[in-house]
XYZ file of C-alpha atoms in Angstrom:
750
model
C 261.230 17.485 31.446
C 259.076 15.587 28.967
C 257.464 18.962 28.133
C 260.746 20.506 26.945
C 263.120 19.472 24.143
C 266.777 20.435 24.672
C 268.226 22.151 21.578
C 271.492 23.919 22.454
C 273.664 24.840 25.423
C 273.755 28.605 26.031
C 275.954 28.756 29.116
C 277.407 26.841 32.013
C 278.063 27.715 35.646
C 279.175 26.089 38.866
C 275.761 24.632 39.681
C 274.321 23.757 36.286
C 273.677 24.830 32.703
C 271.427 27.065 30.643
C 269.783 25.430 27.618
C 267.811 26.639 24.650
C 264.633 24.541 24.779
C 261.451 24.091 22.772
C 258.119 23.586 24.534
C 256.368 20.323 23.712
C 252.583 20.286 24.088
C 250.193 22.758 25.638
C 249.018 26.147 24.452
C 252.607 27.354 23.933
C 253.689 24.271 21.959
C 256.782 25.044 19.879
C 257.773 28.174 21.830
C 261.471 28.743 22.505
C 262.710 29.359 26.032
C 265.976 29.563 27.949
C 266.020 26.972 30.733
C 268.383 27.227 33.684
C 268.940 23.791 35.243
C 270.476 23.759 38.730
C 271.657 20.697 40.638
C 270.094 20.528 44.093
C 272.982 18.686 45.734
C 275.365 21.515 44.821
C 272.964 24.240 45.880
C 272.180 22.904 49.352
C 275.850 22.356 50.190
C 276.096 26.056 51.118
C 273.390 27.853 53.061
C 273.885 31.166 51.265
C 273.755 29.525 47.848
C 270.495 27.842 48.769
C 268.980 31.091 49.995
C 269.999 32.960 46.848
C 268.628 30.210 44.613
C 265.276 30.398 46.362
C 265.356 34.204 46.282
C 265.910 34.222 42.512
C 262.703 32.277 41.972
C 260.750 34.716 44.189
C 262.186 37.812 42.510
C 261.476 36.483 39.013
C 257.811 36.029 39.907
C 257.723 39.459 41.574
C 259.000 41.254 38.446
C 256.993 39.221 35.924
C 255.949 41.424 32.989
C 258.175 44.400 33.874
C 259.877 45.936 30.778
C 263.641 45.421 30.476
C 263.606 42.419 32.835
C 263.718 38.834 31.603
C 260.349 37.109 32.011
C 259.781 33.931 34.015
C 257.449 31.407 32.368
C 257.872 28.233 34.419
C 259.696 26.967 37.474
C 259.602 23.295 38.410
C 261.724 20.673 40.089
C 262.641 17.031 39.996
C 264.160 14.991 42.814
C 267.639 16.142 41.783
C 267.306 19.441 39.918
C 265.627 22.842 39.826
C 264.444 24.295 36.519
C 263.800 27.968 35.733
C 262.276 28.533 32.292
C 262.603 32.112 31.014
C 262.073 33.936 27.774
C 264.873 33.360 25.272
C 266.599 36.700 24.612
C 268.331 36.059 21.307
C 270.557 39.116 20.967
C 273.189 37.861 23.403
C 275.098 39.684 26.139
C 275.907 43.380 26.004
C 279.412 42.334 27.043
C 279.834 40.438 23.769
C 278.699 43.409 21.678
C 281.041 45.746 23.564
C 283.924 43.333 23.070
C 283.281 43.337 19.317
C 283.409 47.151 19.157
C 285.958 48.024 21.860
C 283.801 50.902 23.133
C 280.564 52.710 22.276
C 280.058 56.258 21.083
C 278.253 58.617 23.445
C 274.876 58.265 21.706
C 274.940 54.462 21.907
C 276.145 54.516 25.511
C 273.342 56.923 26.471
C 270.730 54.586 24.994
C 271.910 51.631 27.071
C 272.382 53.757 30.192
C 268.858 55.193 29.908
C 267.212 51.774 29.581
C 269.337 50.422 32.438
C 268.228 53.291 34.676
C 264.571 52.490 33.937
C 265.215 48.774 34.579
C 266.991 49.311 37.904
C 264.404 51.840 39.062
C 261.609 49.365 38.287
C 263.341 46.849 40.569
C 263.780 49.408 43.335
C 260.099 50.367 43.141
C 259.319 46.701 43.863
C 261.706 46.648 46.840
C 264.356 44.593 45.029
C 268.093 45.328 45.197
C 269.699 43.818 42.096
C 273.271 43.551 43.508
C 274.801 41.980 40.390
C 274.611 44.626 37.672
C 277.349 43.830 35.143
C 277.739 43.646 31.381
C 277.309 39.874 31.313
C 273.879 40.143 32.948
C 272.558 42.594 30.356
C 271.051 40.855 27.327
C 269.825 42.406 24.074
C 266.590 41.331 22.453
C 266.280 41.043 18.680
C 265.264 44.713 18.423
C 268.257 45.922 20.440
C 266.519 46.741 23.741
C 268.075 45.517 26.987
C 266.867 42.720 29.259
C 268.367 42.197 32.718
C 268.833 38.556 33.655
C 270.263 36.462 36.498
C 268.545 37.519 39.726
C 270.401 34.953 41.830
C 271.975 37.619 44.043
C 268.982 39.948 44.181
C 267.477 40.842 47.534
C 263.703 41.145 47.963
C 263.467 43.545 50.892
C 261.189 42.975 53.844
C 259.663 46.170 55.276
C 260.904 45.154 58.723
C 264.485 45.268 57.426
C 264.254 49.038 56.932
C 265.050 48.536 53.230
C 268.591 47.422 54.034
C 270.688 44.349 53.270
C 273.992 43.108 54.673
C 275.420 40.304 52.557
C 278.772 40.574 50.837
C 277.867 39.451 47.336
C 278.148 40.430 43.713
C 281.032 40.693 41.252
C 283.879 42.578 42.861
C 284.582 44.981 39.955
C 281.039 46.332 40.310
C 280.735 46.361 44.117
C 280.132 49.684 45.836
C 282.330 50.760 48.771
C 279.587 49.970 51.283
C 279.270 46.390 49.994
C 283.048 45.945 50.123
C 283.383 47.635 53.522
C 280.310 45.964 55.052
C 279.164 48.617 57.558
C 277.287 47.351 60.589
C 274.041 49.008 59.503
C 274.119 47.367 56.064
C 273.404 49.085 52.757
C 270.467 50.141 50.580
C 269.539 49.945 46.906
C 271.933 52.853 46.230
C 274.594 50.177 45.665
C 273.006 49.503 42.265
C 273.653 53.100 41.163
C 277.359 52.671 41.919
C 277.354 49.597 39.655
C 275.558 51.720 37.053
C 278.518 54.112 37.188
C 280.949 51.266 36.535
C 278.827 50.125 33.569
C 278.756 53.667 32.150
C 282.557 53.909 32.430
C 282.979 50.573 30.635
C 280.554 51.420 27.827
C 282.267 54.726 27.044
C 285.936 53.813 27.599
C 286.011 50.063 26.961
C 287.938 49.686 30.227
C 287.135 48.670 33.778
C 287.717 51.528 36.276
C 289.219 49.526 39.131
C 291.458 47.013 37.347
C 295.007 47.788 36.256
C 296.429 46.640 32.932
C 299.371 44.370 33.711
C 298.983 44.914 37.466
C 297.617 42.899 40.363
C 293.913 42.350 39.840
C 292.958 39.964 42.600
C 289.616 40.541 44.265
C 291.419 41.983 47.271
C 293.363 44.440 45.087
C 290.231 45.557 43.249
C 288.335 45.952 46.527
C 291.121 48.133 47.948
C 291.046 50.381 44.873
C 287.279 50.740 45.148
C 287.719 51.993 48.728
C 290.744 54.240 48.217
C 291.476 55.167 44.576
C 290.004 57.804 42.287
C 288.494 56.822 38.956
C 291.199 57.083 36.221
C 289.325 58.957 33.486
C 290.817 59.244 29.974
C 291.812 62.825 29.112
C 289.499 63.043 26.121
C 286.316 61.778 27.797
C 283.132 63.791 27.300
C 282.912 66.353 30.192
C 279.250 65.645 30.947
C 279.918 61.902 30.874
C 282.850 62.369 33.256
C 280.734 64.372 35.691
C 277.897 61.835 35.455
C 280.170 58.860 36.142
C 282.103 60.710 38.874
C 278.908 61.421 40.780
C 277.677 57.828 40.442
C 281.074 56.575 41.672
C 281.161 58.941 44.651
C 282.493 56.935 47.607
C 280.500 59.159 49.968
C 277.054 57.610 50.031
C 275.153 60.779 50.989
C 276.514 62.753 48.012
C 276.310 59.953 45.442
C 274.068 60.624 42.460
C 270.801 58.805 43.075
C 270.961 58.980 46.874
C 267.948 61.309 46.914
C 266.065 59.415 44.226
C 266.291 58.314 40.607
C 265.206 61.792 39.446
C 268.719 63.026 40.308
C 270.159 60.633 37.752
C 267.532 61.292 35.084
C 267.985 65.079 35.395
C 271.773 65.053 35.016
C 272.990 67.165 32.030
C 274.595 64.082 30.456
C 271.108 62.642 29.901
C 269.345 65.926 29.096
C 268.298 64.747 25.630
C 266.659 61.509 26.863
C 262.870 61.373 26.606
C 262.178 59.397 29.779
C 258.557 58.688 28.914
C 259.668 57.040 25.679
C 262.481 55.241 27.497
C 260.020 53.732 29.956
C 257.860 52.399 27.114
C 260.754 50.944 25.074
C 260.201 53.614 22.424
C 263.774 54.916 22.157
C 265.411 53.858 18.911
C 268.083 51.186 19.558
C 271.551 52.055 18.314
C 272.604 48.412 17.864
C 270.320 45.769 16.363
C 271.696 42.236 16.857
C 271.817 39.947 13.844
C 269.165 37.272 14.416
C 268.126 34.948 11.588
C 265.486 32.703 13.196
C 263.979 31.594 16.504
C 266.791 29.060 17.085
C 269.633 31.469 16.306
C 272.417 31.218 18.917
C 275.181 33.095 17.074
C 275.218 35.832 19.726
C 276.262 33.355 22.430
C 279.700 31.858 23.018
C 280.550 28.964 20.692
C 282.357 27.136 23.482
C 278.887 26.443 24.893
C 276.656 26.385 21.819
C 278.886 23.724 20.237
C 278.355 21.373 23.193
C 275.826 18.558 22.965
C 272.656 19.455 24.941
C 272.640 16.452 27.272
C 270.410 16.330 30.341
C 272.913 14.563 32.566
C 271.843 12.586 35.652
C 272.532 13.923 39.132
C 272.482 12.528 42.644
C 269.551 13.301 44.911
C 270.455 15.543 47.869
C 270.696 13.600 51.095
C 268.870 16.191 53.183
C 266.617 18.070 50.808
C 263.202 17.125 52.187
C 260.907 20.134 51.888
C 263.677 22.650 51.133
C 262.151 23.702 47.823
C 258.467 23.561 48.730
C 256.565 26.155 46.696
C 259.364 26.499 44.119
C 257.165 25.579 41.147
C 255.545 28.311 39.071
C 253.616 28.530 35.829
C 252.998 31.869 34.150
C 249.257 32.635 34.073
C 249.443 33.215 30.316
C 249.993 29.500 29.759
C 246.408 28.777 30.662
C 245.881 25.574 28.683
C 249.136 23.832 29.607
C 248.971 20.662 31.665
C 250.713 22.494 34.523
C 248.539 25.567 34.479
C 246.589 27.655 36.908
C 244.012 30.136 35.720
C 245.276 33.570 34.689
C 243.722 36.817 33.518
C 243.238 35.469 29.979
C 240.460 33.123 31.079
C 238.401 36.132 32.101
C 238.163 37.449 28.545
C 235.127 36.663 26.413
C 237.080 35.243 23.464
C 238.421 32.449 25.681
C 235.055 31.461 27.098
C 234.188 29.563 23.920
C 236.862 27.029 24.740
C 235.136 26.378 28.061
C 231.531 25.971 26.937
C 231.558 22.327 28.043
C 232.903 23.126 31.540
C 230.235 22.474 34.173
C 231.622 25.294 36.295
C 231.416 27.946 33.575
C 227.952 26.760 32.611
C 226.782 27.626 36.127
C 229.098 30.465 37.264
C 230.851 33.505 35.869
C 234.160 34.823 37.223
C 234.515 38.395 38.473
C 237.031 40.054 36.074
C 237.735 43.073 38.304
C 240.803 43.559 40.464
C 238.580 42.975 43.486
C 237.734 39.593 41.999
C 241.199 38.193 42.738
C 240.968 36.916 46.313
C 244.227 35.006 46.620
C 246.995 33.146 44.826
C 248.927 30.049 45.846
C 251.674 27.864 44.416
C 249.256 25.754 42.366
C 245.922 27.542 42.644
C 244.127 30.865 42.601
C 241.026 31.965 44.482
C 238.564 34.230 42.681
C 235.229 35.818 43.301
C 232.426 34.403 41.136
C 228.655 34.622 40.913
C 225.962 32.082 40.150
C 224.319 32.875 36.829
C 220.773 31.978 37.824
C 220.468 34.390 40.741
C 223.680 36.467 40.891
C 224.605 35.039 44.306
C 228.309 35.699 45.074
C 230.765 32.949 45.990
C 234.492 32.287 46.125
C 236.049 29.615 43.907
C 239.429 27.990 44.406
C 240.749 26.963 40.980
C 243.367 24.209 40.981
C 245.320 22.789 38.054
C 244.466 19.195 37.144
C 248.140 18.453 37.724
C 247.301 18.820 41.419
C 243.994 16.998 41.145
C 244.764 14.644 44.020
C 245.341 17.566 46.385
C 242.158 19.278 45.180
C 240.081 16.140 45.739
C 241.578 15.626 49.194
C 240.887 19.218 50.232
C 237.308 19.125 48.951
C 236.617 15.806 50.685
C 237.863 17.248 53.992
C 235.679 20.328 53.516
C 232.724 18.034 52.885
C 233.434 16.194 56.149
C 233.445 19.387 58.230
C 230.423 21.104 56.635
C 227.987 22.650 59.049
C 230.285 24.183 61.669
C 229.659 27.941 61.999
C 233.386 28.765 62.210
C 234.623 26.716 59.241
C 234.297 27.968 55.669
C 231.331 26.302 53.970
C 231.824 24.160 50.870
C 229.132 24.760 48.228
C 230.091 22.292 45.492
C 232.982 21.017 43.372
C 233.340 21.032 39.569
C 236.080 19.798 37.259
C 236.977 19.827 33.580
C 240.000 18.728 31.575
C 242.046 21.689 32.817
C 240.985 22.525 36.381
C 239.190 21.648 39.587
C 236.795 24.319 40.892
C 236.104 24.291 44.648
C 233.164 26.662 45.208
C 233.007 28.144 48.729
C 230.950 30.697 50.605
C 232.250 34.224 50.014
C 233.710 35.855 53.130
C 233.538 39.638 52.882
C 235.490 40.388 56.064
C 239.226 40.818 56.583
C 241.894 38.455 57.803
C 242.452 38.374 61.564
C 245.476 40.691 61.796
C 244.053 43.222 59.336
C 240.844 43.346 61.371
C 242.737 43.892 64.626
C 244.889 46.640 63.108
C 241.896 48.780 62.146
C 240.150 48.468 65.535
C 240.144 51.616 67.663
C 240.011 49.473 70.810
C 240.668 45.776 71.303
C 240.233 44.172 74.713
C 241.230 40.878 76.261
C 237.552 39.941 76.429
C 237.273 40.363 72.652
C 240.419 38.280 72.172
C 238.831 35.561 74.303
C 235.713 35.569 72.114
C 237.838 35.151 68.983
C 239.845 32.415 70.655
C 236.672 30.650 71.755
C 235.462 30.477 68.138
C 238.855 29.203 66.990
C 238.929 26.530 69.671
C 235.427 25.459 68.688
C 236.450 25.086 65.024
C 239.697 23.230 65.734
C 238.000 20.988 68.291
C 235.401 20.071 65.668
C 238.188 19.186 63.224
C 239.895 16.973 65.777
C 236.629 15.202 66.568
C 236.519 14.327 62.864
C 240.161 13.106 63.115
C 241.351 15.997 60.936
C 244.473 18.095 61.574
C 244.591 21.533 59.926
C 248.420 21.832 60.046
C 248.530 25.460 58.906
C 246.753 27.520 61.555
C 247.818 31.150 61.196
C 246.114 34.570 61.147
C 245.826 34.790 57.358
C 243.786 31.570 57.383
C 241.278 33.144 59.767
C 238.742 35.304 57.911
C 235.585 37.047 59.081
C 232.224 36.721 57.361
C 231.901 40.516 57.171
C 233.345 43.702 58.656
C 230.493 43.979 61.167
C 231.494 44.258 64.830
C 229.732 41.015 65.715
C 230.852 39.086 62.603
C 231.849 35.464 63.144
C 235.184 34.107 61.991
C 235.797 31.242 59.584
C 238.765 28.907 59.436
C 239.844 28.601 55.779
C 242.477 26.982 53.533
C 242.501 23.244 54.095
C 245.206 22.602 51.499
C 247.583 21.220 54.156
C 244.895 19.502 56.227
C 245.036 15.731 56.665
C 242.922 13.018 58.208
C 244.676 11.189 61.002
C 245.511 7.533 60.270
C 243.219 4.872 61.684
C 245.807 3.530 64.104
C 245.669 5.747 67.182
C 249.449 5.678 67.635
C 250.262 6.365 63.989
C 251.077 10.001 63.401
C 251.389 12.329 60.427
C 254.835 12.772 58.953
C 254.673 15.357 56.150
C 256.090 18.776 57.141
C 253.701 21.580 56.125
C 253.662 24.767 58.174
C 254.478 28.453 58.472
C 257.586 29.056 60.553
C 256.399 31.154 63.498
C 253.316 28.954 63.986
C 255.093 25.590 63.686
C 255.096 23.295 66.713
C 258.512 22.071 67.941
C 257.822 18.485 66.905
C 257.158 19.719 63.353
C 260.618 21.292 63.257
C 262.483 18.066 63.942
C 263.469 17.365 60.341
C 266.764 15.524 60.270
C 267.381 12.119 58.795
C 263.745 11.174 59.443
C 260.488 13.033 59.011
C 258.837 14.487 62.110
C 255.929 12.765 63.769
C 253.030 14.786 65.098
C 249.273 14.643 65.600
C 246.549 17.135 66.492
C 248.771 18.573 69.242
C 250.584 20.653 66.597
C 247.353 22.627 66.020
C 247.204 23.434 69.743
C 250.715 24.874 69.603
C 249.685 27.118 66.699
C 246.669 28.311 68.695
C 249.096 29.378 71.415
C 251.130 31.441 68.966
C 247.993 33.062 67.560
C 246.795 33.921 71.080
C 250.200 35.393 71.970
C 250.036 37.547 68.824
C 246.488 38.741 69.496
C 247.271 39.804 73.060
C 250.608 41.528 72.415
C 250.748 42.527 68.747
C 253.958 40.534 68.324
C 254.860 36.974 67.359
C 256.758 35.138 70.109
C 259.347 33.448 67.917
C 259.907 35.807 64.992
C 263.252 37.452 64.204
C 264.197 40.108 66.733
C 266.413 41.950 64.275
C 267.334 41.818 60.615
C 270.594 40.072 61.492
C 268.869 36.989 62.889
C 268.507 33.829 60.854
C 265.805 31.168 60.739
C 268.117 29.038 62.876
C 267.789 31.544 65.718
C 263.992 31.455 65.467
C 263.880 27.669 65.468
C 266.212 27.501 68.446
C 263.833 29.710 70.428
C 260.872 27.555 69.412
C 262.694 24.403 70.481
C 263.529 25.963 73.855
C 260.117 27.568 74.480
C 262.022 30.842 74.624
C 259.431 33.568 75.006
C 258.600 36.053 77.736
C 255.915 38.390 79.032
C 258.405 41.132 79.976
C 257.245 43.518 77.248
C 255.042 46.413 78.378
C 252.260 45.079 76.124
C 251.712 42.349 78.732
C 251.311 44.697 81.695
C 247.503 44.684 81.453
C 247.061 41.058 80.352
C 245.574 38.707 82.932
C 247.601 35.964 84.588
C 245.066 33.393 83.349
C 245.789 34.337 79.724
C 249.537 34.019 80.315
C 249.036 30.655 81.991
C 247.022 29.459 78.990
C 249.769 30.551 76.561
C 252.442 28.717 78.568
C 250.278 25.602 78.532
C 249.815 25.761 74.760
C 253.458 26.602 73.961
C 254.898 23.766 76.037
C 257.577 22.061 73.924
C 256.759 18.461 74.764
C 253.441 17.625 73.020
C 252.708 15.048 75.732
C 252.802 17.807 78.368
C 251.045 20.445 76.258
C 247.440 21.311 77.081
C 245.008 18.890 75.481
C 241.945 20.061 73.588
C 239.651 19.011 76.436
C 241.773 20.994 78.920
C 241.796 23.993 76.600
C 238.012 24.023 76.207
C 237.560 23.948 79.994
C 240.083 26.705 80.702
C 238.568 29.507 82.780
C 239.919 32.241 80.496
C 237.531 31.145 77.727
C 234.418 31.234 79.901
C 232.178 34.201 79.119
C 231.293 34.872 82.778
C 234.996 35.394 83.468
C 236.038 37.270 80.314
C 233.378 39.932 80.890
C 235.779 41.363 83.482
C 238.620 41.706 80.939
C 237.734 45.083 79.458
C 241.108 46.840 79.579
C 242.260 47.849 76.053
C 245.268 45.973 74.670
C 248.152 47.551 72.742
C 247.699 45.129 69.833
C 246.099 47.445 67.196
C 248.980 49.914 67.450
C 251.768 47.326 67.575
C 250.890 45.003 64.691
C 253.180 45.834 61.723
C 251.587 46.079 58.274
C 253.950 43.388 57.027
C 253.206 40.892 59.807
C 251.349 38.331 57.718
C 253.768 38.545 54.804
C 256.786 38.287 57.098
C 255.410 35.101 58.669
C 255.246 33.349 55.307
C 258.496 34.640 53.835
C 260.441 33.053 56.683
C 259.297 29.564 55.692
C 261.950 28.866 53.078
C 264.738 30.119 55.332
C 263.389 27.849 58.053
C 263.322 24.802 55.771
C 266.953 25.505 54.948
C 267.976 25.766 58.585
C 265.997 22.849 59.967
C 267.673 20.244 57.771
C 270.436 20.079 60.372
C 267.884 18.979 62.963
C 267.278 20.122 66.532
C 267.086 18.257 69.790
C 264.100 18.525 72.066
C 264.790 20.575 75.185
C 262.564 19.797 78.143
C 260.307 22.709 78.969
C 261.628 22.789 82.530
C 265.080 23.653 81.169
C 263.923 26.402 78.806
C 266.215 29.421 79.487
C 263.540 32.088 79.751
C 261.282 29.874 81.816
C 264.161 29.456 84.269
C 264.636 33.202 84.264
C 260.945 33.814 84.973
C 261.114 31.431 87.919
C 264.299 33.013 89.217
C 266.403 29.916 88.620
C 270.118 30.249 88.055
C 271.425 28.910 84.759
C 273.751 25.957 84.820
C 277.264 26.587 83.531
C 277.134 30.386 83.224
C 276.784 32.562 80.135
C 278.734 31.933 76.964
C 281.168 34.568 75.804
C 279.479 36.013 72.735
C 281.866 38.858 72.104
C 283.269 37.179 69.032
C 279.814 37.071 67.495
C 279.660 40.859 67.491
C 283.145 41.379 66.183
C 283.135 43.030 62.799
C 284.632 41.135 59.891
C 287.674 42.964 58.500
C 286.689 45.027 55.494
C 289.408 43.616 53.272
C 289.547 39.998 54.284
C 290.434 37.449 51.615
C 287.753 37.262 48.937
C 287.295 34.217 46.659
C 288.656 34.931 43.214
C 286.315 35.492 40.275
C 287.050 34.565 36.698
C 289.531 37.274 35.671
C 288.123 40.004 33.459
C 290.519 41.796 31.084
C 291.257 45.434 31.889
C 290.495 46.336 28.289
C 287.304 44.666 27.169
C 288.415 42.410 24.354
C 287.738 38.867 23.254
C 290.795 37.468 25.017
C 288.767 35.819 27.767
C 285.951 33.584 26.503
C 285.132 32.659 30.114
C 283.833 36.163 30.677
C 281.055 35.581 28.147
C 279.341 32.776 30.006
C 277.130 34.671 32.398
C 273.761 33.749 30.971
C 274.064 31.227 33.748
C 273.953 30.319 37.416
C 275.922 32.573 39.824
C 279.535 31.623 40.390
C 280.264 30.325 43.888
C 282.872 33.029 44.409
C 280.197 35.714 44.231
C 278.583 34.603 47.476
C 280.289 34.947 50.809
C 279.067 34.234 54.323
C 279.421 37.295 56.540
C 279.183 37.899 60.259
C 275.786 36.206 60.625
C 274.109 39.068 58.826
C 270.832 38.954 56.988
C 269.620 35.796 55.393
C 269.923 37.212 51.923
């Protein structure tokens, strides 16, 4: 917080405040931002709130730079709070401007509707459902163009979820029938077009379509009207506007405007005079230009907040927050000379190079400015292609902010220790300057493991054994050096080229650690990707887990399972499963070989997997046992020539899905899990034909559908006619209200 000066309060919600702040120091010194400050102890008290808070951070990074969406500049955390630093949009909420005018004329309404359509479509193109479109979340910039803010309820869709979500969330006046009714198969991004219809009605009439003046307007009453009542149009409403809104507010999903694509909405007669190319480039002329006098002007925000003293109040540390917000921090690449920075595109331009003439790295290397030159991006680093100036030799360079200098030095020292092994990425040299550390590595031209397997016409068990043999050799070498990798997964296994006989390299030693000197002292910092995490790594309760090199052996078992079957043993089986379900299966060694993909896999391979995925690390195969296993011996694997189903079964999103589950896992594991002996693992008992003790639990209630109109937590009441009678309604440049999030029948984790 020493890099930001608090100036004014802009809003306040259940979990924190939004401040106007000025940046102190760095390249953007003096810049104004809006900073949302969220208390961790309030967020983690509810699982859904935690998930939505983490999702907001991900969505903001995903939509960075998209027109009509508020831009994220920083995200960071302290022991007690989360901080999201966004651009300051000085024109205030559209709700406030509508309140001041009562309603908008058709021309003004069309302008806002057109820009909103472009904004929502840009989210949908990036697989994001907004789910909280309302007047309070639409800001105006100083020119009068819109900016959507508050992505706390947005859903970043996973391809495996079939582009559907299930959570009951949003503001009830804007919820579509399918969100209110909660069908078993969930809903799609079409729910945002329903909300667009409500917005259009409000802009033109100044009223809310599903509230009744002087009547009962509880959330339950509004929800019932959404499901059963027609829209009460004024008699004098523009006919094209009425038809447009009616089709957006069609309760029948298949006939709703926008169901077949955004072109349906753009081509409606009501919007016939909109130049959509100009709309997409912010070239339509705004009908309302907010009054803004200077960079600190807050007159377009509610005085009940702006008159408050901007005090950064203390908060209690969460009791069980270890690791829950790992990876939360973010710095926009444009802030390339800030103390928190990572390198962005700007450093590739010639006019910036003058600032770096004294950097030893840039004296010797030049970065590849092409799109191909970006090799990877992490929470506090980027990896780029570069070439040595003297001979044009290509390399990869991992560029790390000096803020994370300790981590960079630790990683480079570990890479130095393991130099020389043919299956570990080779360290070339390390440079540093006042802004960054530069870890120069050999350039690997081949693909990651799963991508390589997907493109293979035929992949046999013998080939899997050869890959596994190289992996075992690399990990064994690490363990001989008393180093634990701690993040073994397919995306950290690259090939030197795309040649058939190319060797693999183990990469990314950012989580790697040297084992302590005392033989019985074990590592305690949880760093892992969910599906590859060993059971002992998952035991995060009141104390940190203890584990040694055995956790790497577990991960090797998961990788082998994935190579042989095309599936991960412990990943979600459906979109309704949570991270808790995955962890429970890991803790119980709950996997099977019943799938038809295993029909041609040898019994030796299955035996090896069982040995590696044994829950108790003391009973798990040791490295010496693994290296001696018959399945890895070339004279045996020559017989294993039957093609596997793996290339055809690996989903395109496999690698991404593995990583995206991590935050959900960290949320779930804070409750802790108890070690189940491998002999009692349910599926192991089933495989051996043993009868379960105590019979099956009755799970019928778990599949029972939640009533569509159950009691819904009340929101702050909105007036039927949009006037200034309710100052509380103007506060939504803020954190989501707790009433907007509701747990539902164990649906998706969003």
